[in-house]
Amino acid sequence: MAGRSAIPVLVGMMLLTGCSNTLLTKYQDMQCVANCNTPRPKVFEQPVIQTLQMFVGESGCWLVVLIGYFFRRMRSTSSKRKDDVAYEPLVRGDSEDDTARDEEEDTEGGMSTSQTLVDPTNVVAKPFVDGEEMQRERRPLTGWKISMLALPAICDILGTTLMNAGLLFVAASIYQMTRGALVLFVGLFSVIFLKRHLSGWKWASLFIVVLGVAVVGLAGALEKKDVAPSSGASGNIRSGHDGEHLMNSAILFVREAVSTAEARTAAETVIGILMIAGAQIFTATQFVLEESIMEKYSMDPIQVVGWEGTFGFSVTLLAMGILHAVIGRTAAGRGGWFDARGGFDEVFHNRTIGVTSLMIMVSIGGFNFFGLSVTRSISATARSTIDTCRTLFIWLVSLGLGWESFKWLQVIGFALLVYGTTLFNEIVQPPTLAFIRGRRRTARIQAVALGDDDEQ
């Protein structure tokens, strides 16, 4: 667990890497790869490759595991050397049995300590005295059972690819806000599959989240409906001077290019929002599968991320080869989402796309590491609250960069999302009848006290 002084650094890095993921992916989607000087330029549209680079970033968690392993080994080696120098036996052991018994006790102690270091979550907060602890303790996830993590990795592939495809049609902030629908499906699946019980206010919070997502989607659809290409503006931009005419022509070209890139229809925006919201079904399934596995088995969370990254990378690469052979090589599929050869050519031959791909990999690996560190240092609830702040920062950065315009309807949707999520995570208390009665009673007492003061 990190010290108190390191917690602000961890939180800040989690916000920075988390915001960078979405903003860099959206920036990558805006890069022109062909026909850049025409009214309809072709931009980078490769959601499957973006999914692949996400798993490369997750696989980078093995570097942290490897560094931690070598650090622990070096520390244990140095401590053994110190013990060998300091220890000089005055009397030899009385018998071989005593020596064997001592070695056995040391080994057992070392085993328990190493298990605690590898997986601190394996230590139960309230141990049982009647011996039931051995039955409740989770078993280490080793051997062929590690392949069970391929199931949540496949769900991650489907969910991430759908979200990357939906991001092509919506703004970065709307994308991030629509992902708030995740709490709805997590709540539903936890009731259906994990047999959890949700109180009335939990269901009410899920309804508030759905309402917030709907309002955000409506804001995006209305904005796209209002956007209209200014094709008739060319007649108004005329000048007798060649320099001014050249400048006005450049302004017109930029305006038409922006309007072409921005002029997504309302139907396309709704499709993008539905793709992002539907992707949360796969993400929620991933979380439920992970929780069901981790209820029985124990593994260091960063190793779980590393294994899922490894499985996800392998399955995505295999699926890319199959889809390229079936769809990408055809005349209709060439240059599309499943054209793996064309996509990799764009990544390796476009400097901006290549650099952003590397930055996305690093930011995803960093986000997983800092997110797990925050969860261990503070709590999972604090992490979900910080993740809500990530949505706000992405919105503010998008506004500052001019990628989208300010909409009051989006503010209302974001407020509903935040309130519903915090209510579901029990960060804020619901206005129950007892709470309302207590507030009324307090107000009545204060009113009586003020009346007595006035009489005196």
Coordinates of N, CA and C in Angstrom, one line a residue, residues 113-200:
T113 N 4.2 -15.7 4.3 CA 4.5 -14.4 4.0 C 4.5 -14.1 2.6
S114 N 5.1 -15.0 1.8 CA 5.1 -14.8 0.3 C 3.7 -14.7 -0.3
Q115 N 2.8 -15.6 0.3 CA 1.4 -15.5 -0.2 C 0.8 -14.2 0.1
T116 N 1.1 -13.7 1.3 CA 0.5 -12.4 1.7 C 1.0 -11.3 0.8
L117 N 2.3 -11.4 0.4 CA 2.9 -10.3 -0.4 C 2.4 -10.4 -1.9
V118 N 2.2 -11.6 -2.4 CA 1.7 -11.8 -3.7 C 0.2 -11.3 -3.8
D119 N -0.6 -11.7 -2.9 CA -2.0 -11.4 -3.0 C -2.5 -10.9 -1.6
P120 N -2.4 -9.6 -1.4 CA -2.9 -9.1 -0.1 C -4.4 -9.2 0.1
T121 N -5.1 -9.3 -1.0 CA -6.6 -9.5 -0.9 C -7.0 -10.9 -0.4
N122 N -6.0 -11.8 -0.3 CA -6.3 -13.1 0.1 C -6.4 -13.2 1.6
V123 N -6.1 -12.1 2.3 CA -6.2 -12.1 3.8 C -7.5 -11.5 4.1
V124 N -8.3 -12.3 4.9 CA -9.7 -12.0 5.2 C -9.6 -11.0 6.4
A125 N -10.5 -9.9 6.3 CA -10.4 -8.9 7.4 C -10.9 -9.4 8.7
K126 N -11.9 -10.3 8.7 CA -12.5 -10.8 10.0 C -12.3 -12.4 9.9
P127 N -11.2 -12.9 10.5 CA -11.0 -14.3 10.4 C -11.9 -15.1 11.3
F128 N -12.3 -16.3 10.9 CA -13.1 -17.2 11.7 C -12.3 -18.0 12.7
V129 N -12.9 -18.2 13.8 CA -12.2 -18.9 14.9 C -12.5 -20.4 14.8
D130 N -13.6 -20.8 14.2 CA -14.1 -22.2 14.2 C -13.5 -23.1 13.1
G131 N -12.5 -22.5 12.4 CA -11.8 -23.4 11.4 C -12.5 -23.3 10.0
E132 N -13.5 -22.5 9.8 CA -14.1 -22.4 8.5 C -13.3 -21.6 7.5
E133 N -12.2 -20.9 8.0 CA -11.4 -20.1 7.1 C -10.7 -20.9 6.0
M134 N -10.3 -22.1 6.3 CA -9.6 -22.9 5.3 C -10.5 -23.2 4.1
Q135 N -11.9 -23.4 4.4 CA -12.8 -23.7 3.4 C -13.1 -22.4 2.6
R136 N -13.1 -21.3 3.2 CA -13.4 -20.0 2.5 C -12.3 -19.4 1.8
E137 N -11.0 -19.8 2.1 CA -9.9 -19.2 1.5 C -9.8 -19.5 0.0
R138 N -9.5 -18.6 -0.8 CA -9.4 -18.8 -2.2 C -8.1 -19.5 -2.6
R139 N -8.2 -20.3 -3.7 CA -7.1 -21.1 -4.1 C -6.3 -20.3 -5.1
P140 N -5.0 -20.5 -5.2 CA -4.2 -19.7 -6.2 C -4.6 -20.1 -7.6
L141 N -4.7 -19.1 -8.5 CA -5.0 -19.4 -9.9 C -3.7 -19.7 -10.7
T142 N -3.5 -21.0 -10.9 CA -2.3 -21.4 -11.6 C -2.6 -22.5 -12.6
G143 N -1.6 -22.9 -13.4 CA -1.7 -24.0 -14.3 C -2.7 -23.6 -15.5
W144 N -3.4 -24.7 -15.9 CA -4.4 -24.5 -17.0 C -5.5 -23.6 -16.6
K145 N -5.8 -23.5 -15.4 CA -6.9 -22.6 -14.9 C -6.8 -21.2 -15.3
I146 N -5.5 -20.8 -15.6 CA -5.3 -19.4 -16.0 C -6.0 -19.1 -17.3
S147 N -6.2 -20.2 -18.1 CA -6.9 -20.0 -19.4 C -8.3 -19.5 -19.2
M148 N -8.9 -19.6 -18.0 CA -10.2 -19.1 -17.8 C -10.3 -17.6 -18.0
L149 N -9.2 -16.9 -17.8 CA -9.2 -15.5 -18.0 C -9.3 -15.1 -19.5
A150 N -9.3 -16.1 -20.4 CA -9.5 -15.8 -21.8 C -10.9 -15.4 -22.1
L151 N -11.9 -15.9 -21.2 CA -13.3 -15.6 -21.4 C -13.6 -14.1 -21.2
P152 N -13.1 -13.5 -20.0 CA -13.3 -12.0 -19.9 C -12.5 -11.2 -21.0
A153 N -11.4 -11.8 -21.4 CA -10.6 -11.1 -22.4 C -11.4 -11.0 -23.8
I154 N -12.1 -12.1 -24.1 CA -12.9 -12.1 -25.3 C -14.0 -11.0 -25.2
C155 N -14.7 -11.0 -24.0 CA -15.7 -9.9 -23.8 C -15.1 -8.5 -23.9
D156 N -13.9 -8.4 -23.5 CA -13.2 -7.1 -23.6 C -12.9 -6.8 -25.0
I157 N -12.6 -7.8 -25.9 CA -12.3 -7.5 -27.3 C -13.6 -7.0 -27.9
L158 N -14.7 -7.7 -27.7 CA -16.0 -7.2 -28.3 C -16.4 -5.9 -27.9
G159 N -16.3 -5.6 -26.5 CA -16.8 -4.3 -26.0 C -15.9 -3.2 -26.5
T160 N -14.6 -3.4 -26.4 CA -13.7 -2.3 -26.8 C -13.8 -2.0 -28.3
T161 N -13.9 -3.0 -29.1 CA -14.0 -2.8 -30.6 C -15.3 -2.0 -30.9
L162 N -16.4 -2.4 -30.2 CA -17.7 -1.6 -30.5 C -17.6 -0.2 -30.0
M163 N -16.9 0.0 -28.9 CA -16.7 1.4 -28.4 C -15.8 2.2 -29.3
N164 N -14.8 1.6 -29.8 CA -13.9 2.3 -30.7 C -14.6 2.7 -32.0
A165 N -15.5 1.8 -32.5 CA -16.3 2.1 -33.7 C -17.3 3.2 -33.4
G166 N -17.9 3.2 -32.2 CA -18.9 4.2 -31.9 C -18.2 5.6 -31.7
L167 N -17.0 5.6 -31.3 CA -16.3 6.8 -31.1 C -16.0 7.6 -32.4
L168 N -16.1 6.8 -33.5 CA -15.9 7.4 -34.8 C -17.1 8.4 -35.2
F169 N -18.2 8.2 -34.5 CA -19.4 8.9 -34.9 C -19.8 10.0 -33.8
V170 N -19.2 10.0 -32.7 CA -19.6 10.9 -31.6 C -18.4 11.7 -31.1
A171 N -18.6 12.7 -30.3 CA -17.6 13.5 -29.7 C -17.0 12.7 -28.5
A172 N -15.8 13.1 -28.1 CA -15.1 12.3 -27.0 C -15.9 12.4 -25.7
S173 N -16.5 13.5 -25.4 CA -17.2 13.6 -24.1 C -18.4 12.8 -24.1
I174 N -19.2 12.8 -25.2 CA -20.4 12.0 -25.3 C -20.0 10.5 -25.2
Y175 N -18.9 10.1 -25.9 CA -18.4 8.7 -25.8 C -18.2 8.4 -24.3
Q176 N -17.5 9.2 -23.6 CA -17.2 8.9 -22.2 C -18.4 8.9 -21.3
M177 N -19.3 9.8 -21.6 CA -20.5 9.8 -20.8 C -21.4 8.6 -21.0
T178 N -21.5 8.2 -22.3 CA -22.3 7.1 -22.6 C -21.8 5.8 -22.0
R179 N -20.5 5.7 -21.7 CA -19.9 4.6 -21.1 C -20.4 4.5 -19.6
G180 N -21.1 5.5 -19.1 CA -21.7 5.5 -17.8 C -22.8 4.4 -17.7
A181 N -23.3 4.0 -18.9 CA -24.4 2.9 -18.9 C -23.8 1.6 -18.3
L182 N -22.5 1.5 -18.1 CA -21.9 0.3 -17.6 C -22.5 -0.1 -16.3
V183 N -22.8 0.9 -15.4 CA -23.3 0.5 -14.1 C -24.7 -0.1 -14.2
L184 N -25.4 0.2 -15.2 CA -26.7 -0.4 -15.4 C -26.6 -1.9 -15.6
F185 N -25.8 -2.3 -16.6 CA -25.6 -3.7 -16.9 C -24.9 -4.5 -15.8
V186 N -23.9 -3.8 -15.2 CA -23.3 -4.5 -14.0 C -24.3 -4.8 -12.9
G187 N -25.2 -3.9 -12.6 CA -26.2 -4.1 -11.6 C -27.2 -5.2 -12.1
L188 N -27.6 -5.2 -13.3 CA -28.5 -6.2 -13.8 C -27.9 -7.6 -13.8
F189 N -26.7 -7.7 -14.3 CA -26.0 -9.0 -14.4 C -25.6 -9.6 -13.0
S190 N -25.3 -8.7 -12.0 CA -25.0 -9.1 -10.7 C -26.2 -9.7 -10.0
V191 N -27.4 -9.2 -10.4 CA -28.6 -9.8 -9.8 C -29.0 -11.1 -10.5
I192 N -28.8 -11.2 -11.9 CA -29.2 -12.4 -12.6 C -28.2 -13.5 -12.4
F193 N -26.9 -13.2 -12.5 CA -25.9 -14.3 -12.5 C -25.2 -14.5 -11.2
L194 N -25.0 -13.4 -10.4 CA -24.3 -13.6 -9.1 C -25.3 -13.6 -8.0
K195 N -26.6 -13.6 -8.3 CA -27.6 -13.7 -7.2 C -27.5 -12.6 -6.2
R196 N -27.1 -11.4 -6.6 CA -27.0 -10.3 -5.6 C -28.4 -9.7 -5.4
H197 N -28.6 -8.9 -4.4 CA -29.8 -8.2 -4.1 C -29.6 -6.7 -4.2
L198 N -30.4 -6.0 -4.9 CA -30.4 -4.6 -5.0 C -31.6 -4.0 -4.3
S199 N -31.3 -3.0 -3.5 CA -32.4 -2.3 -2.8 C -33.2 -1.4 -3.8
G200 N -34.3 -0.8 -3.3 CA -35.1 0.0 -4.2 C -34.3 1.2 -4.7

